[in-house]
Coordinates of C-alpha atoms in Angstrom, one line a residue:
M29 CA 104.9 133.1 109.2
N30 CA 102.7 131.9 112.0
W31 CA 99.7 131.1 109.9
H32 CA 98.5 128.3 112.3
N33 CA 96.3 130.7 114.4
M34 CA 95.2 132.9 111.5
T35 CA 91.9 132.9 109.7
L36 CA 92.0 132.3 106.0
M37 CA 91.3 135.9 105.4
E38 CA 94.1 136.9 107.7
Y39 CA 96.5 134.5 105.9
I40 CA 95.8 135.9 102.4
K41 CA 96.3 139.4 103.7
S42 CA 99.4 138.6 105.7
E43 CA 101.6 139.7 102.8
N44 CA 101.2 142.7 100.5
R45 CA 100.6 140.5 97.4
R46 CA 98.1 138.2 95.9
F47 CA 97.9 134.5 97.1
F48 CA 97.6 131.5 94.8
L49 CA 95.7 128.3 95.5
T50 CA 97.2 125.7 93.2
D51 CA 94.8 122.9 92.4
L52 CA 96.4 120.2 90.2
G53 CA 95.4 116.9 88.7
T54 CA 98.0 114.2 88.5
N55 CA 100.7 116.6 87.3
G56 CA 103.0 115.5 90.1
L57 CA 103.3 111.9 89.1
K58 CA 106.1 112.5 86.7
F59 CA 108.2 114.0 89.5
V60 CA 108.2 110.8 91.5
D61 CA 107.9 108.4 88.5
K62 CA 104.9 106.6 90.1
K63 CA 101.3 105.6 89.1
V64 CA 98.3 107.0 91.0
Y65 CA 97.8 104.0 93.3
E66 CA 101.5 103.8 94.1
V67 CA 101.2 107.3 95.5
Y68 CA 97.9 106.7 97.2
N69 CA 99.3 103.6 99.0
S70 CA 102.6 105.2 100.2
P71 CA 102.6 108.2 102.6
E72 CA 106.3 108.6 102.0
T73 CA 105.7 109.0 98.3
Q74 CA 102.9 111.4 99.0
L75 CA 105.3 113.5 101.0
K76 CA 108.0 113.3 98.3
M77 CA 105.5 114.4 95.7
A78 CA 104.2 117.2 97.8
E79 CA 107.7 118.5 98.3
R80 CA 108.5 118.3 94.6
L81 CA 105.3 120.1 93.7
D82 CA 106.1 122.8 96.1
E83 CA 109.5 123.2 94.5
E84 CA 108.1 123.2 91.0
F85 CA 104.9 125.1 91.6
P86 CA 105.3 127.2 94.7
G87 CA 101.8 128.3 95.6
D88 CA 100.7 129.3 99.0
F89 CA 99.3 125.9 100.1
I90 CA 100.4 122.3 99.9
Y91 CA 98.3 119.3 99.1
P92 CA 98.3 115.5 98.7
L93 CA 97.3 113.8 95.4
S94 CA 93.6 114.4 95.2
D95 CA 91.6 111.3 96.3
G96 CA 88.0 112.2 95.8
N97 CA 86.7 108.7 95.5
I98 CA 88.2 107.3 98.7
I99 CA 84.9 107.2 100.6
S100 CA 83.0 105.5 97.8
E101 CA 85.8 103.1 97.1
S102 CA 86.0 102.2 100.8
L103 CA 82.3 101.4 100.6
G104 CA 82.9 98.9 97.9
V105 CA 82.1 100.9 94.7
K106 CA 84.0 99.4 91.8
L107 CA 86.3 102.0 90.2
L108 CA 88.0 102.4 86.9
K109 CA 91.6 102.9 87.9
P110 CA 93.8 104.4 85.2
D111 CA 97.5 104.5 85.9
Y112 CA 98.0 108.2 85.4
D113 CA 94.5 109.7 85.9
F114 CA 92.0 109.8 88.8
P115 CA 89.8 106.8 89.4
S116 CA 86.1 107.0 88.6
P117 CA 83.0 104.9 89.6
L118 CA 82.2 102.0 87.2
E119 CA 79.0 101.0 89.0
H120 CA 76.3 102.4 91.3
K121 CA 74.9 99.6 93.4
F122 CA 73.3 101.5 96.2
T123 CA 69.9 102.2 94.7
T124 CA 67.4 101.2 97.4
I125 CA 66.6 102.4 100.9
E126 CA 67.4 98.9 102.1
S127 CA 70.9 98.9 100.5
I128 CA 71.6 102.2 102.3
R129 CA 70.4 101.1 105.7
N130 CA 72.7 98.1 105.4
L131 CA 75.7 100.4 105.2
E132 CA 77.8 101.4 108.2
I133 CA 79.4 104.9 108.3
P134 CA 83.0 104.3 107.2
D135 CA 85.6 104.6 109.9
P136 CA 88.5 106.6 108.5
Y137 CA 90.8 105.1 111.0
S138 CA 90.3 101.4 110.1
L139 CA 88.5 100.9 106.8
K140 CA 90.6 99.8 103.8
R141 CA 93.2 102.4 102.7
M142 CA 91.6 105.3 104.6
P143 CA 94.1 105.1 107.4
T144 CA 96.9 105.3 104.9
N145 CA 95.3 108.4 103.4
L146 CA 95.2 110.0 106.8
K147 CA 98.9 109.1 107.5
S148 CA 99.8 110.7 104.2
Q149 CA 98.1 114.0 105.2
N150 CA 99.7 113.9 108.6
L151 CA 103.2 113.3 107.1
I152 CA 102.8 116.2 104.7
S153 CA 101.4 118.7 107.2
S154 CA 104.2 117.8 109.7
N155 CA 107.0 118.2 107.2
I156 CA 106.1 121.2 105.1
D157 CA 105.4 124.6 106.7
K158 CA 102.5 125.6 104.6
P159 CA 98.8 125.1 105.1
L160 CA 97.6 121.7 103.9
Y161 CA 94.7 121.9 101.5
V162 CA 92.5 119.0 100.5
S163 CA 89.3 118.8 98.4
I164 CA 86.7 116.2 99.3
F165 CA 83.3 115.4 97.7
G166 CA 80.2 116.6 99.4
P167 CA 77.2 114.6 100.5
F168 CA 75.2 115.1 97.3
T169 CA 78.1 114.1 95.0
L170 CA 78.9 111.1 97.2
A171 CA 75.3 110.1 96.8
V172 CA 75.6 110.3 93.1
Q173 CA 78.8 108.1 93.3
L174 CA 76.8 105.5 95.3
A175 CA 73.5 105.5 93.4
G176 CA 74.3 107.0 90.0
A177 CA 73.2 110.4 88.7
T178 CA 70.3 109.2 86.6
H179 CA 68.8 107.1 89.4
L180 CA 69.2 109.8 92.0
L181 CA 67.8 112.6 89.9
R182 CA 64.8 110.4 88.9
E183 CA 64.2 109.5 92.6
I184 CA 64.0 113.2 93.5
I185 CA 60.8 113.2 91.5
K186 CA 59.5 109.7 92.1
N187 CA 60.8 108.6 95.5
K188 CA 62.0 111.4 97.8
D189 CA 62.2 109.0 100.7
F190 CA 65.2 107.3 99.1
V191 CA 66.9 110.6 98.3
I192 CA 66.6 111.7 101.9
E193 CA 67.8 108.3 103.2
I194 CA 70.9 108.3 101.1
L195 CA 71.7 112.0 101.8
E196 CA 71.3 111.5 105.5
Y197 CA 73.8 108.6 105.2
T198 CA 76.3 110.5 103.0
K199 CA 76.3 113.6 105.2
N200 CA 77.4 111.5 108.1
A201 CA 80.0 109.7 106.0
V202 CA 81.5 112.9 104.8
R203 CA 81.4 114.5 108.2
E204 CA 83.4 111.6 109.8
Y205 CA 86.0 111.8 107.0
A206 CA 86.2 115.6 107.2
K207 CA 86.8 115.4 111.0
A208 CA 89.5 112.8 110.4
V209 CA 91.4 114.8 107.8
V210 CA 91.4 117.9 109.9
K211 CA 92.7 115.9 112.9
A212 CA 95.4 114.6 110.5
G213 CA 96.6 118.1 109.8
V214 CA 94.5 119.5 107.1
K215 CA 94.1 123.3 107.6
Y216 CA 92.1 124.2 104.5
M217 CA 89.2 121.9 103.5
S218 CA 87.3 122.4 100.3
I219 CA 84.1 120.5 99.6
A220 CA 83.3 119.9 96.0
E221 CA 79.7 119.4 94.9
P222 CA 80.0 119.1 91.1
A223 CA 76.9 116.9 90.8
S224 CA 74.7 119.5 92.5
V225 CA 74.9 121.8 89.5
T226 CA 72.1 119.7 87.8
L227 CA 69.6 120.6 90.6
S228 CA 66.9 123.3 90.7
P229 CA 67.5 126.1 93.2
E230 CA 64.6 124.7 95.3
N231 CA 66.2 121.3 95.4
F232 CA 69.6 122.7 96.2
R233 CA 68.2 124.6 99.2
E234 CA 66.4 121.5 100.5
L235 CA 68.9 118.8 99.7
V236 CA 72.3 120.3 99.5
L237 CA 72.6 123.4 101.6
P238 CA 71.7 122.1 105.1
R239 CA 73.9 119.0 104.7
L240 CA 76.9 121.1 103.6
N241 CA 76.5 123.2 106.7
Y242 CA 76.2 120.1 108.8
V243 CA 79.6 119.0 107.6
Y244 CA 81.2 122.5 107.8
D245 CA 79.9 123.0 111.4
S246 CA 81.6 119.7 112.5
V247 CA 85.2 120.9 111.8
D248 CA 87.5 123.6 112.9
C249 CA 89.6 124.6 109.9
W250 CA 89.5 126.9 106.9
K251 CA 86.5 125.9 104.8
Q252 CA 85.6 126.3 101.1
L253 CA 82.9 125.3 98.7
H254 CA 83.5 124.6 95.0
I255 CA 80.8 123.8 92.4
C256 CA 81.7 123.4 88.7
G257 CA 79.7 125.0 85.9
D258 CA 77.4 127.9 85.9
T259 CA 76.3 128.5 89.5
W260 CA 74.6 131.9 89.2
K261 CA 71.3 130.3 90.3
F262 CA 72.9 129.0 93.5
L263 CA 75.3 131.8 94.2
D264 CA 73.3 133.3 97.1
M265 CA 72.9 129.9 98.7
M266 CA 76.6 129.1 98.2
I267 CA 77.3 132.3 100.1
E268 CA 75.0 131.1 102.8
T269 CA 77.2 128.1 103.6
N270 CA 79.3 128.4 106.7
T271 CA 82.5 128.7 104.8
D272 CA 85.5 131.1 104.5
A273 CA 85.7 130.9 100.7
I274 CA 83.7 130.1 97.6
S275 CA 85.5 128.8 94.5
L276 CA 84.0 129.2 91.1
D277 CA 84.4 127.7 87.7
Q278 CA 86.0 129.5 84.8
I279 CA 82.5 130.0 83.2
M280 CA 81.6 132.5 85.9
N281 CA 82.3 136.3 85.4
M282 CA 84.3 137.2 88.5
E283 CA 83.9 140.9 87.8
E284 CA 80.1 140.5 88.1
V285 CA 80.2 138.0 91.0
I286 CA 82.4 140.2 93.2
K287 CA 79.7 142.9 93.1
H288 CA 77.3 140.5 94.8
F289 CA 79.9 139.0 97.2
P290 CA 80.2 139.7 100.9
N291 CA 83.4 141.3 102.2
D292 CA 83.8 138.6 104.9
K293 CA 84.2 135.7 102.4
I294 CA 86.9 135.0 99.9
L295 CA 86.2 134.6 96.2
V296 CA 88.5 132.0 94.7
G297 CA 89.2 131.4 91.0
N298 CA 89.0 131.2 88.1
L299 CA 91.6 130.9 85.4
D300 CA 90.4 128.5 82.6
P301 CA 92.2 125.2 83.4
I302 CA 91.4 123.7 80.0
R303 CA 91.8 126.3 77.2
L304 CA 94.3 128.5 79.0
I305 CA 96.4 126.4 81.4
G306 CA 96.1 123.2 79.4
K307 CA 96.3 124.5 75.9
G308 CA 97.5 128.0 76.0
T309 CA 101.0 129.5 75.9
P310 CA 102.9 131.2 78.8
E311 CA 102.3 134.5 77.1
E312 CA 98.6 133.9 77.0
V313 CA 98.6 132.8 80.6
N314 CA 100.4 136.0 81.6
K315 CA 97.9 138.1 79.7
K316 CA 94.8 136.4 81.2
T317 CA 96.2 136.2 84.7
T318 CA 97.0 139.9 84.6
E319 CA 93.6 140.8 83.2
L320 CA 91.9 138.9 86.1
L321 CA 94.2 140.5 88.6
D322 CA 93.4 143.9 87.2
K323 CA 89.6 143.3 87.5
M324 CA 90.0 142.1 91.1
E325 CA 92.5 144.9 92.1
P326 CA 90.0 146.8 94.3
Y327 CA 89.0 143.7 96.3
D328 CA 91.1 142.3 99.2
N329 CA 88.9 139.2 99.5
F330 CA 90.0 137.6 96.3
M331 CA 92.4 134.7 95.8
M332 CA 93.7 133.4 92.5
A333 CA 93.2 129.8 91.4
F334 CA 92.2 127.7 88.5
G335 CA 88.5 127.3 87.7
C336 CA 89.0 123.6 88.5
N337 CA 92.1 121.4 88.8
A338 CA 94.7 121.8 86.0
P339 CA 94.7 119.1 83.3
N340 CA 97.1 116.3 84.0
D341 CA 99.1 117.1 80.9
A342 CA 99.1 120.9 81.3
P343 CA 102.5 122.4 80.4
D344 CA 104.5 123.1 83.6
E345 CA 105.5 126.5 82.2
N346 CA 101.8 127.6 82.1
I347 CA 101.2 126.6 85.8
K348 CA 104.4 128.3 86.8
E349 CA 103.5 131.5 84.9
A350 CA 100.1 131.8 86.5
I351 CA 101.7 131.4 90.0
R352 CA 104.6 133.8 89.2
V353 CA 102.3 136.6 87.8
T354 CA 99.9 136.3 90.8
K355 CA 102.5 136.2 93.5
N356 CA 104.3 139.2 92.0
R357 CA 101.1 141.3 92.0
F358 CA 101.4 143.7 94.9
R359 CA 98.0 145.1 95.9
D360 CA 99.1 148.7 96.8
Y361 CA 101.1 149.2 93.6
G362 CA 99.5 147.1 90.9
N363 CA 102.8 146.0 89.4

């Protein structure tokens, strides 16, 4: 299949079946017998794990091990680094305008392990003939990583100048990284803005929306936005982003969302990753996946996925069953 010159919509309609976007946690570590940073620091291991994941969980896209903290880590944020889970910030040291003005925009081609990250993406995209998918944190969530959620939200009320300063910085940092990953071979880029769910619609429109579009407009690839949680209050603005797809959390009622959704964007989601994929049985996964497919049957602009990445310890059989049921759903026949 010559997907290279297709739009994302053309790709998911290129076969008479439903497509599956597999978004996993650290589920692939066991296939290569490595710890998280052993994979992050080795492009060859990244490729090996991507190949094994594609064998075990054959969705319609490939992906490296998610590395959402790479920008903040490269800027010196101290991280908690579990062996078998994703790292997370331990400190938030950029809390003043002066501290932000002293930061340079990180160069993905030279700073710390960012070049290794790009080499991994290039190696995967060059060796596996499926679109390469990555998820990166957006400008607002990166700002929370740098300054801390409590401080940033307080400053929205008390010191808007600081908020604007840090968001102007993070939008440029995310843009440079986004441009680099696309150049490295990423075909499908999702921006995750989980921290923005705490905002009012007015603050979302002012602080988040224009900076997301600033990043999206800088790259030529398939583009997606994902925000965790209940995003009804933002849905219209999420649709306004210059994206091909919108990915929603399991809390959202897809049957209702699709009624308000434009035909020229793809709705992605939203099997429950925790209770269903993480703790359910294959029979329950079959039932819930089938139910969602039934609800989305009339709509060509739907792609199946989890509401967020699957838990690290989710049973393999559950992930496989969700993919199997989805890829065996033929739109014209419903069986």
